[in-house]
PDB file of C-alpha atoms in Angstrom:
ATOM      1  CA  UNK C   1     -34.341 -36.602 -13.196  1.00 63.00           C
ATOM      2  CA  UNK C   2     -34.442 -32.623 -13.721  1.00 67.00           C
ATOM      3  CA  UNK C   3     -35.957 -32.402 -10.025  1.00 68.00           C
ATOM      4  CA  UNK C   4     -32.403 -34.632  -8.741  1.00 72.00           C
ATOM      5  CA  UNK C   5     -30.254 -32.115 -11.033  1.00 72.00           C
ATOM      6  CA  UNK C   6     -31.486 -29.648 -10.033  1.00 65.00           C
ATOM      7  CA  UNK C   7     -30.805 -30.446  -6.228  1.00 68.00           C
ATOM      8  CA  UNK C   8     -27.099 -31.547  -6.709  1.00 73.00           C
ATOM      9  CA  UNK C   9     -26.792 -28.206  -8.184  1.00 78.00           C
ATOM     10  CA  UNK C  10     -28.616 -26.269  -5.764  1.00 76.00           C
ATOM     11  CA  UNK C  11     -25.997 -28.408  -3.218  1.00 78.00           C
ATOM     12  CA  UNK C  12     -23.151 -27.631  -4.473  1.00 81.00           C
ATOM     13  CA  UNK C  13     -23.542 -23.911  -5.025  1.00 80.00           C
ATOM     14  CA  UNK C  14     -24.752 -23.933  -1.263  1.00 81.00           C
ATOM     15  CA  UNK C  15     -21.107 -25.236  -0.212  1.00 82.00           C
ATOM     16  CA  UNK C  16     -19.384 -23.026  -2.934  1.00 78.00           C
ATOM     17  CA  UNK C  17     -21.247 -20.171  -1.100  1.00 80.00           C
ATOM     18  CA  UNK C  18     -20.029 -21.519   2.285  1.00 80.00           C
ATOM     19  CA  UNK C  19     -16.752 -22.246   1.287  1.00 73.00           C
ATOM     20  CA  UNK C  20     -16.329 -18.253  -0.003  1.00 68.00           C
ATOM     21  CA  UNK C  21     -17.810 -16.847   3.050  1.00 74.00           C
ATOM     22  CA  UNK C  22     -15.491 -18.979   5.391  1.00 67.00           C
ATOM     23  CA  UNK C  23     -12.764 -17.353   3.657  1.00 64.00           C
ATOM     24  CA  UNK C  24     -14.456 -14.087   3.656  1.00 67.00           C
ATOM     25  CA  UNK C  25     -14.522 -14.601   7.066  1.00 70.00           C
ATOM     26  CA  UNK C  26     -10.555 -15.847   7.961  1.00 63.00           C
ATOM     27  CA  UNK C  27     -10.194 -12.644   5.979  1.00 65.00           C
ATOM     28  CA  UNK C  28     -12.097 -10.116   7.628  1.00 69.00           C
ATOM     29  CA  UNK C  29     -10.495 -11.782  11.048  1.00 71.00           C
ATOM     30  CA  UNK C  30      -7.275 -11.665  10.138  1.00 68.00           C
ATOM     31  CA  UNK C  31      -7.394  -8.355   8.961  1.00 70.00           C
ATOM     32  CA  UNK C  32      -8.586  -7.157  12.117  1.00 74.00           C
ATOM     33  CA  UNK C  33      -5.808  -8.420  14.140  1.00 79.00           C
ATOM     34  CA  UNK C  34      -3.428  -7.160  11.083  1.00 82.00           C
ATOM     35  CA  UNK C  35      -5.850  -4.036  11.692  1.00 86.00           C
ATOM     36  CA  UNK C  36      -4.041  -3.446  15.650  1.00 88.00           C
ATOM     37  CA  UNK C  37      -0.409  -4.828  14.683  1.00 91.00           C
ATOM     38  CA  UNK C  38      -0.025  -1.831  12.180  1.00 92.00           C
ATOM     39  CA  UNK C  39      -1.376   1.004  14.009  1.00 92.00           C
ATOM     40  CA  UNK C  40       0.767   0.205  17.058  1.00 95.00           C
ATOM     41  CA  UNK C  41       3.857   0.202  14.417  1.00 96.00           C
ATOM     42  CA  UNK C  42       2.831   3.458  12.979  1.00 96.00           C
ATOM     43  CA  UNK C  43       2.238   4.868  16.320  1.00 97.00           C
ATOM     44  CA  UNK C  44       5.521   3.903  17.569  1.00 97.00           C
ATOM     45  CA  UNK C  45       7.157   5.280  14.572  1.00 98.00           C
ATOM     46  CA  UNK C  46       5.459   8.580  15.386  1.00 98.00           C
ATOM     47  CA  UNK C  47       6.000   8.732  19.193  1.00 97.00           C
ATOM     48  CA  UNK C  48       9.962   8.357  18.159  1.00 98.00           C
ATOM     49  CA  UNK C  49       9.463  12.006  16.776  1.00 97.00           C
ATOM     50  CA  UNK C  50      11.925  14.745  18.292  1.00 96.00           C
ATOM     51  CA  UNK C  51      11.865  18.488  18.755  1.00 94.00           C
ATOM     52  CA  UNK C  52       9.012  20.586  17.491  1.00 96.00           C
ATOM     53  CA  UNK C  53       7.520  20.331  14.178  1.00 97.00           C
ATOM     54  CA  UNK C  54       8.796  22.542  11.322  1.00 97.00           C
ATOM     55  CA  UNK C  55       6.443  24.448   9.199  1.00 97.00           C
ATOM     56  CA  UNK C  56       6.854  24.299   5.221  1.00 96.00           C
ATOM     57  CA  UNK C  57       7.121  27.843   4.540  1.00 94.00           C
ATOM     58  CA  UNK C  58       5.674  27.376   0.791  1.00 93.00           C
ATOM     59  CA  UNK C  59       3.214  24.498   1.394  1.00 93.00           C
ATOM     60  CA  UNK C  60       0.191  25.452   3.460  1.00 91.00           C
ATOM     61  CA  UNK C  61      -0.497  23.391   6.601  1.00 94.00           C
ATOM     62  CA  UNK C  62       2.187  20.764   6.041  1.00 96.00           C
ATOM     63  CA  UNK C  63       4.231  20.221   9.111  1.00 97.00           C
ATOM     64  CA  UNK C  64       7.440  17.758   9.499  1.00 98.00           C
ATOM     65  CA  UNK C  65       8.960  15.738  12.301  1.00 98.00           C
ATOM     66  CA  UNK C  66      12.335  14.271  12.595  1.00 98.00           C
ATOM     67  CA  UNK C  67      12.199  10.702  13.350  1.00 98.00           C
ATOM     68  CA  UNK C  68      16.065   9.189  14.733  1.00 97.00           C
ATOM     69  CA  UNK C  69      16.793   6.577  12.949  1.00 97.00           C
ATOM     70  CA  UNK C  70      17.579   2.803  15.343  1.00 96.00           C
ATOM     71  CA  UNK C  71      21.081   1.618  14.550  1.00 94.00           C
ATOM     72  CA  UNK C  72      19.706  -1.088  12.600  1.00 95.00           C
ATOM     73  CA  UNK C  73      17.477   1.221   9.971  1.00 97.00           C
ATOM     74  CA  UNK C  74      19.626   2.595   6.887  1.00 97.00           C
ATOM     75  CA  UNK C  75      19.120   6.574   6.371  1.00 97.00           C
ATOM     76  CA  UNK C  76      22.475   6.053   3.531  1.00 96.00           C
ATOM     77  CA  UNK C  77      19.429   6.602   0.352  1.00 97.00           C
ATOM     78  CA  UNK C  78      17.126   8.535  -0.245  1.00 97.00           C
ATOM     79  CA  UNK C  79      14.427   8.644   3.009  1.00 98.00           C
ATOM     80  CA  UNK C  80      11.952  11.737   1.308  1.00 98.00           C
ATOM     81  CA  UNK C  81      13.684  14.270  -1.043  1.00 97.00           C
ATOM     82  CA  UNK C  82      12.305  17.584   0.180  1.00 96.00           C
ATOM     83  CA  UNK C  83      12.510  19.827  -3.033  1.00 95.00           C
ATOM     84  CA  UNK C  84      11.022  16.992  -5.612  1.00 96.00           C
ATOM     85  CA  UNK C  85       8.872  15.443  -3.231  1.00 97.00           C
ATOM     86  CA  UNK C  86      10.162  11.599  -3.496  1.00 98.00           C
ATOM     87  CA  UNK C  87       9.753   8.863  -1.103  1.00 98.00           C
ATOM     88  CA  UNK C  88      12.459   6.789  -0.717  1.00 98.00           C
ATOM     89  CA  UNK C  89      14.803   4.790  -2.981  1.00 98.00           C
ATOM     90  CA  UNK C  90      14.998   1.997  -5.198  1.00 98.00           C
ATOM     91  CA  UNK C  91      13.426  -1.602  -3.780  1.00 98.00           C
ATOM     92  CA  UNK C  92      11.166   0.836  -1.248  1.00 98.00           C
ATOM     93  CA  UNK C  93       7.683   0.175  -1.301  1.00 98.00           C
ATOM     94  CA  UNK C  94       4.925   2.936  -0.399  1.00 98.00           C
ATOM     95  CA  UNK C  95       1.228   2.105   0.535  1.00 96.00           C
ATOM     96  CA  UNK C  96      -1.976   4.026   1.452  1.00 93.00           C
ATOM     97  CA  UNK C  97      -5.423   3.320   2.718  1.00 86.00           C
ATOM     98  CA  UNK C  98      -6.362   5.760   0.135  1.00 77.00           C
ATOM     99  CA  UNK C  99     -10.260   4.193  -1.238  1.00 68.00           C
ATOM    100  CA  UNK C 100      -9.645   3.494  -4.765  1.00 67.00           C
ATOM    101  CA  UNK C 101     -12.878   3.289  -5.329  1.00 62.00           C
ATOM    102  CA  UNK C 102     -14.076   6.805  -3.599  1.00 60.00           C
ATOM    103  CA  UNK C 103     -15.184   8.006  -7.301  1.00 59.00           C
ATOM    104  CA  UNK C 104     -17.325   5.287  -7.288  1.00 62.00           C
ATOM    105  CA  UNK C 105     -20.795   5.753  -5.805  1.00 64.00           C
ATOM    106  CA  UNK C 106     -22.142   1.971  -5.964  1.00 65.00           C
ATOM    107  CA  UNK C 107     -18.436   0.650  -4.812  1.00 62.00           C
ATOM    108  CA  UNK C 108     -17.218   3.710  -2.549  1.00 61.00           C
ATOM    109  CA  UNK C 109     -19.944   2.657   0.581  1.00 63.00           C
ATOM    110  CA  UNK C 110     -18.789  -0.961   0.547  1.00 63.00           C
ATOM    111  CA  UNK C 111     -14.797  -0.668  -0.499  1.00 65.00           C
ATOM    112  CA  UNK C 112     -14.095   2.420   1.995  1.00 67.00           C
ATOM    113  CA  UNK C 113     -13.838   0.231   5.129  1.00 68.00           C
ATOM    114  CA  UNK C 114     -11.872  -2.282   3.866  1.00 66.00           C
ATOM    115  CA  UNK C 115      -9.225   0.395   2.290  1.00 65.00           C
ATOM    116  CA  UNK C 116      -8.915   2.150   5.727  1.00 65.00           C
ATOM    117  CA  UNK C 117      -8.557  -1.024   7.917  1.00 63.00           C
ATOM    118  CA  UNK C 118      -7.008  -3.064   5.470  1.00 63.00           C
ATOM    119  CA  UNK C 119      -4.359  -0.628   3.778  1.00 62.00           C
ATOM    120  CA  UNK C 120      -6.379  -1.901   0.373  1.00 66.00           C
ATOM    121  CA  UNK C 121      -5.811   1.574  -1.450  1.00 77.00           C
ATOM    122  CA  UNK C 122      -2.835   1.394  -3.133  1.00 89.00           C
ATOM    123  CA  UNK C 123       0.766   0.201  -3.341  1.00 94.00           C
ATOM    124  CA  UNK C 124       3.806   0.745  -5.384  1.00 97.00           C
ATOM    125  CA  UNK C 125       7.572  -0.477  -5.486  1.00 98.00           C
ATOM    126  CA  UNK C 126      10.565   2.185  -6.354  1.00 98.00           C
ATOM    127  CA  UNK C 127      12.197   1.308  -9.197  1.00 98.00           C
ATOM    128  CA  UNK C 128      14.807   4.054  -9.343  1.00 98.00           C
ATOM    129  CA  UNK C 129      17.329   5.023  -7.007  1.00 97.00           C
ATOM    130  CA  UNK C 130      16.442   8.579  -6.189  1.00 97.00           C
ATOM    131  CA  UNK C 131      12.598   7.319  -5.587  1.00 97.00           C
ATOM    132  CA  UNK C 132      11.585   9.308  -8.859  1.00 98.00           C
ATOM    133  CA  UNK C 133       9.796   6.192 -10.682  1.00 98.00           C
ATOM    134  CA  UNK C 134       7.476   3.256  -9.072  1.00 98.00           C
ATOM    135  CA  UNK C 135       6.182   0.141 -10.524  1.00 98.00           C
ATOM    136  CA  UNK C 136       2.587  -0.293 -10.020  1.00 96.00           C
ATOM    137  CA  UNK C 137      -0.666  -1.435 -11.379  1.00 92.00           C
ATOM    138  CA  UNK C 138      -4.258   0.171 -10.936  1.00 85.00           C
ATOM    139  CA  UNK C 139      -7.705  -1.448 -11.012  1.00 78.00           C
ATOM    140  CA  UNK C 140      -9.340   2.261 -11.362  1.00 71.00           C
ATOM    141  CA  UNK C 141      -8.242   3.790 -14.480  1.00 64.00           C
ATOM    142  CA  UNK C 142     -10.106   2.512 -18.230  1.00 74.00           C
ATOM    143  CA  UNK C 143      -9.065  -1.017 -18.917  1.00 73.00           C
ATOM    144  CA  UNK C 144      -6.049  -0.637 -21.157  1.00 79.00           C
ATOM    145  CA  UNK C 145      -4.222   1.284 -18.595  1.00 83.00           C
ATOM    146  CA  UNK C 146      -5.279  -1.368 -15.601  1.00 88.00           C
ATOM    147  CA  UNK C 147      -1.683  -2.666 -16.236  1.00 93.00           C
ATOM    148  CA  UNK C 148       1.575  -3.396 -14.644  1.00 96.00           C
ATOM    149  CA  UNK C 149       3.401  -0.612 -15.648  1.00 96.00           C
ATOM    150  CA  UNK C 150       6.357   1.735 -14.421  1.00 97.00           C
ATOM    151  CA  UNK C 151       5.442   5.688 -13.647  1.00 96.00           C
ATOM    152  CA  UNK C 152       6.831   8.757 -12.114  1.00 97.00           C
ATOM    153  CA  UNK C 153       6.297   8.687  -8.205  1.00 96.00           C
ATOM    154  CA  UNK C 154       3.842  10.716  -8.139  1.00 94.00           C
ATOM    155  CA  UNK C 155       2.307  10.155  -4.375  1.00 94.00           C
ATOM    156  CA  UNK C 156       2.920  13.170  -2.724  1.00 95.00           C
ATOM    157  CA  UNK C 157       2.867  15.785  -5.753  1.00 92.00           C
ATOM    158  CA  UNK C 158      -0.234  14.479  -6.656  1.00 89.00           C
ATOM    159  CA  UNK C 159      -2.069  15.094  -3.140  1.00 88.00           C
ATOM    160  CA  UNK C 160      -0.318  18.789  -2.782  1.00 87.00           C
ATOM    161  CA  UNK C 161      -0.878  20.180  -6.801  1.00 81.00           C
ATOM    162  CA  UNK C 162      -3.242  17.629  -7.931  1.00 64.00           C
ATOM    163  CA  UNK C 163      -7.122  18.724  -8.708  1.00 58.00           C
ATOM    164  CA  UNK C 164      -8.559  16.027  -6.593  1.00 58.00           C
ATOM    165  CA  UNK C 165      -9.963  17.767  -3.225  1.00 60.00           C
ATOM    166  CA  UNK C 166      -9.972  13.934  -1.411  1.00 61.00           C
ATOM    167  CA  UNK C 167      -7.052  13.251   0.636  1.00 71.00           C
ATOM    168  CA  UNK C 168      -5.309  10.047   0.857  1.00 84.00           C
ATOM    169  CA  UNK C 169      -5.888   9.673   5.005  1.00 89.00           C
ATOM    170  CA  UNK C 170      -2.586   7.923   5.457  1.00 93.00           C
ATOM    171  CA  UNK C 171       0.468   7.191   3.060  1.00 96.00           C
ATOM    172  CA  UNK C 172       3.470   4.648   4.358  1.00 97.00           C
ATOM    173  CA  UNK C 173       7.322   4.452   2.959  1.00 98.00           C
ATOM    174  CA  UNK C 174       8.699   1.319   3.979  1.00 98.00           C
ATOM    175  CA  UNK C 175      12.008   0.203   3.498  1.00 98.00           C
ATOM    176  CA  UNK C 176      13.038  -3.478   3.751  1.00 98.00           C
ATOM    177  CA  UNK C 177      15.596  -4.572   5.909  1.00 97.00           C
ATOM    178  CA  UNK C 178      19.481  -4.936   5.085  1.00 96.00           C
ATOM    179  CA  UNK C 179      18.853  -5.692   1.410  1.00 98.00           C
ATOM    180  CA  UNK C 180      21.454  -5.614  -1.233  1.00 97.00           C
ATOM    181  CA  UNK C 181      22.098  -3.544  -4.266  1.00 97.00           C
ATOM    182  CA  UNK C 182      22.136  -7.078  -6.260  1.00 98.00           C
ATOM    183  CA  UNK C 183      18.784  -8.009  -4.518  1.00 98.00           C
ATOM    184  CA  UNK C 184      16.789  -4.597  -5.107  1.00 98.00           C
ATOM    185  CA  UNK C 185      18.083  -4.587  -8.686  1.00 98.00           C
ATOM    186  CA  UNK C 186      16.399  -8.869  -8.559  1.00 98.00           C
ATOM    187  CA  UNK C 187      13.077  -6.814  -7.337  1.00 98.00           C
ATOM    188  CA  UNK C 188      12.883  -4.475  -9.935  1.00 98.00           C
ATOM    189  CA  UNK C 189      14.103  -6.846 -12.668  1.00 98.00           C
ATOM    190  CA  UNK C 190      10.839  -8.798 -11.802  1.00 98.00           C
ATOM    191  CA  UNK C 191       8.202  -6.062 -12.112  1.00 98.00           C
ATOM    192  CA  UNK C 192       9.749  -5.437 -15.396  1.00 98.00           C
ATOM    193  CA  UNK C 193       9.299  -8.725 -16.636  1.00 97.00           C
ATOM    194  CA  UNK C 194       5.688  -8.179 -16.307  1.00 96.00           C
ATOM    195  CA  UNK C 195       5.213  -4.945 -17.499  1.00 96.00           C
ATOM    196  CA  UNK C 196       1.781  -4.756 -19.568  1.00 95.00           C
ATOM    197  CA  UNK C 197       0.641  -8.057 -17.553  1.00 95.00           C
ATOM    198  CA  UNK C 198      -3.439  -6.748 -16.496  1.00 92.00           C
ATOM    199  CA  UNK C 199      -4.708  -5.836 -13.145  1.00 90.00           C
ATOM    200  CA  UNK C 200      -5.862  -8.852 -11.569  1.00 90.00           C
ATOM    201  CA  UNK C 201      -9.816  -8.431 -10.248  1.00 83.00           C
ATOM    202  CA  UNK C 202      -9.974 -11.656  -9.346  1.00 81.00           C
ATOM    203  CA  UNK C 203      -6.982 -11.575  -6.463  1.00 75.00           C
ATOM    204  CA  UNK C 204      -6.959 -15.299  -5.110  1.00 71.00           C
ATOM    205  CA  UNK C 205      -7.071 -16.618  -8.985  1.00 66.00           C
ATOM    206  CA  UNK C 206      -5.219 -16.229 -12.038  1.00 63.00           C
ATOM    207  CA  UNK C 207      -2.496 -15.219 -10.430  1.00 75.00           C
ATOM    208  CA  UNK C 208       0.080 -16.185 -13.222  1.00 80.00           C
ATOM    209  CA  UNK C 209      -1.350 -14.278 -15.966  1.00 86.00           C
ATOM    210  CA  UNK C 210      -2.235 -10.788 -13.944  1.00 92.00           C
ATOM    211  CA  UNK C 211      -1.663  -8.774 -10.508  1.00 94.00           C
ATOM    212  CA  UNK C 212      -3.918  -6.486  -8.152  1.00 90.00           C
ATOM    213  CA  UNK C 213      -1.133  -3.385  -6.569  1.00 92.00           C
ATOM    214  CA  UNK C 214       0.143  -5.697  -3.634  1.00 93.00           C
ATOM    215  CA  UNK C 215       0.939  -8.466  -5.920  1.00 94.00           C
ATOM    216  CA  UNK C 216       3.365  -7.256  -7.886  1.00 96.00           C
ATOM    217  CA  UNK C 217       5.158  -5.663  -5.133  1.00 97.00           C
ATOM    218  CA  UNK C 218       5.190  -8.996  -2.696  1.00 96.00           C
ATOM    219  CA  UNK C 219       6.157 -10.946  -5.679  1.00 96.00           C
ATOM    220  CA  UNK C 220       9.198  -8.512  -6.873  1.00 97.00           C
ATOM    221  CA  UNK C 221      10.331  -8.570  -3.316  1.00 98.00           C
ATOM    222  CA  UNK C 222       9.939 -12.276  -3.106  1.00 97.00           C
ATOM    223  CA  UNK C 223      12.136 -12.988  -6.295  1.00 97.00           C
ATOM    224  CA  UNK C 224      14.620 -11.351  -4.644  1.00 98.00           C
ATOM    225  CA  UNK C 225      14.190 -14.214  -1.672  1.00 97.00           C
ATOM    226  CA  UNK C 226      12.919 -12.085   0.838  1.00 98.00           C
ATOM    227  CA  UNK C 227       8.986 -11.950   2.064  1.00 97.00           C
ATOM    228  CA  UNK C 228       6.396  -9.256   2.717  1.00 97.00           C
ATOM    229  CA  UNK C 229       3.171 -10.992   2.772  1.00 93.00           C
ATOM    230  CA  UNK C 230       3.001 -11.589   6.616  1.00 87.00           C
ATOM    231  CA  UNK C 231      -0.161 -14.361   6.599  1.00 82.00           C
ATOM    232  CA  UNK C 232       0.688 -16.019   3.235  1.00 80.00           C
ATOM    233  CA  UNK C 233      -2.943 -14.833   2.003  1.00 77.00           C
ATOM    234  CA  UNK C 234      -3.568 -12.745  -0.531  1.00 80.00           C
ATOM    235  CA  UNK C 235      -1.530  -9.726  -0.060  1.00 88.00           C
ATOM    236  CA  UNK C 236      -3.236  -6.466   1.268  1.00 87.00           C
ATOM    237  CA  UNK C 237      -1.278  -3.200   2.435  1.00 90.00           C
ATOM    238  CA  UNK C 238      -1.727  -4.610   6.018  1.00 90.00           C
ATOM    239  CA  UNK C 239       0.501  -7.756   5.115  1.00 92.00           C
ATOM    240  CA  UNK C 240       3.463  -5.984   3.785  1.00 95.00           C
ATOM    241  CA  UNK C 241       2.832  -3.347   7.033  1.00 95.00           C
ATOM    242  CA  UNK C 242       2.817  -6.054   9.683  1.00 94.00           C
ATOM    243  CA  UNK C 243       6.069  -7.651   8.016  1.00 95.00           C
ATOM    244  CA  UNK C 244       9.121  -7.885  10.162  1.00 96.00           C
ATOM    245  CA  UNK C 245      11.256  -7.400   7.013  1.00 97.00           C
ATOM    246  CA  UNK C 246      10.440  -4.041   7.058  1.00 98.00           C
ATOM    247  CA  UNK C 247      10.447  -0.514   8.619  1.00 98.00           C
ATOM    248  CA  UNK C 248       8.984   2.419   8.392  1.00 98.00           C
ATOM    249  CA  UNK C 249      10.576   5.219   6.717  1.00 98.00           C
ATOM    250  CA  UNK C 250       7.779   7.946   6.361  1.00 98.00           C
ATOM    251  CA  UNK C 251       4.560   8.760   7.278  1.00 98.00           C
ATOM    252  CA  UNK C 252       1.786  11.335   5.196  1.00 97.00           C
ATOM    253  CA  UNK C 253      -0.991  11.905   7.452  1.00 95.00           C
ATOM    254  CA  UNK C 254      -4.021  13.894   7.416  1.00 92.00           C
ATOM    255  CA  UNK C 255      -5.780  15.436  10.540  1.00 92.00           C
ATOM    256  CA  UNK C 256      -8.839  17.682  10.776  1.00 89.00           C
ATOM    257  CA  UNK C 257      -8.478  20.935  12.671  1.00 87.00           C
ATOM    258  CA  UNK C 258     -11.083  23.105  13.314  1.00 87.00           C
ATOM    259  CA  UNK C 259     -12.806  21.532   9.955  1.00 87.00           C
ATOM    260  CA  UNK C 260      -9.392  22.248   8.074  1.00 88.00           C
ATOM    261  CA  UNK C 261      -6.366  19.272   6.656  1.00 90.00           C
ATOM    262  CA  UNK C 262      -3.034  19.976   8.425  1.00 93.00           C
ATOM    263  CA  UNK C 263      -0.604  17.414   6.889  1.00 95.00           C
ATOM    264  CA  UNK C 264       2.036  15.942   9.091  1.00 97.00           C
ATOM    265  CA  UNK C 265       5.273  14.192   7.412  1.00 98.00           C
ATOM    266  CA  UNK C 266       7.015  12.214   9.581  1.00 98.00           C
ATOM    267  CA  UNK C 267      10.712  11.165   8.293  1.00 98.00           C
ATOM    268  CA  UNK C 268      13.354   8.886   9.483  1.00 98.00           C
ATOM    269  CA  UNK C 269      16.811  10.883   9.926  1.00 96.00           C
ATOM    270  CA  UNK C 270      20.164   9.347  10.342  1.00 89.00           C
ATOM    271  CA  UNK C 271      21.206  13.028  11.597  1.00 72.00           C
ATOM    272  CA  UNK C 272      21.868  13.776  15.177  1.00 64.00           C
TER     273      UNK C 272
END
């Protein structure tokens, strides 16, 4: 009897096993193809880029391009405030493939692929007009501040006066397209509401009693009826990227030359 237990155990944990790396799989997969739908978007952005790059004269090695905006992007808010260093306005949502996990020896090997490709680092969702505050929750910090919870928008200030010498290799403003002031207030109402809920490690479960960074930005976008998450899956950076609700507003990048960062900023402008 213990020998026939034991085998219907020993079966069913075999096809739990399969089941999870199926989906590990169908994840990996689709995150690939994700993978080449977002670079050629972020390359197109960039290639839109006129005139020659302008030099910050008090920020070392930080250049900026001009991007025209199409007729059907809005440049009317706040695209990147120059002086305070804010990306975009309220309902905007910024993402990085920044590794969360970098100051994590056992985790930073097996998580830094996955936040390159995948755009797994981290993602926020403006909650104030001039871009100045974010809603956002972290999986990195101790555990009673792994929590839904609003903050100052901090992403570029952070990585040009912050003490951390690792760069965040990519961040993305997006705005989403021809929202209203009614629905962007609906988005931020929503994150609100959950303020204090925990950071969800688990991702595909539990999903009504915590949320992981792209959670609670696809779901305060989706209670305003509009939706990011491009497969329906659990939603990465990549998702929310490869959406065609919405465009890029600004791009952070970091390049190597001759072993030292330059840091281009490309912006959308509704100028001539």
């Amino acid at each position: 009897m213990f020998v026939r237990l034991y085998l219907k155990t020993l079966k069913i944990l075999k096809r739990i096993l399969l089941v999870l790396l199926a989906m590990f799989m169908i994840f990996v997969v689709n995150g690939a193809v994700e993978y080449f739908i977002v670079q050629n978007r972020i390359q197109e952005f960039k290639e839109r880029a006129v005139g020659e790059p302008v030099a910050d004269s008090n920020i070392a090695n930080t250049y900026y391009y001009r991007v025209p905006a199409k007729e059907d992007e809005d440049t009317s808010r706040n695209i990147f405030n120059f002086e305070r260093r804010f990306i975009g306005a309220k309902g905007d949502i910024i993402t990085s493939n920044r590794n969360p996990l970098r100051d994590y020896p056992p985790w930073n090997f097996f998580i830094q692929p996955f936040a390159h490709y995948l755009y797994l680092g981290h993602t926020s969702i403006n909650s104030a007009e001039d871009g100045s505050r974010v809603y956002e929750t972290l999986g990195n910090r101790n555990w009673e501040n792994n929590i839904v919870q609003e903050s100052t928008n901090t992403w570029i200030l952070s990585e040009e006066y912050g003490s951390d010498d690792y760069s965040s290799p990519v961040i993305i403003g997006l705005r989403i397209r021809n929202t209203t002031s009614e629905q962007r207030d609906k988005m931020i109402e929503y994150a609100a509401s959950k303020d204090g809920y925990p950071y969800n490690y688990t991702f595909l479960f539990n999903r009504a009693n915590g949320f992981y960074c792209t959670d609670i930005v696809s779901r305060s976008v989706a209670a305003a009826g509009i939706n990011v998450n491009y497969d329906h899956l659990a939603t990465t950076g990549n998702d929310i990227l490869c959406s065609k609700n919405v465009y890029i507003i600004f791009i952070r990048e970091v390049v190597i030359e001759n072993g030292v960062e330059r840091y281009n900023i490309y912006y959308l402008d509704g100028g001539e």
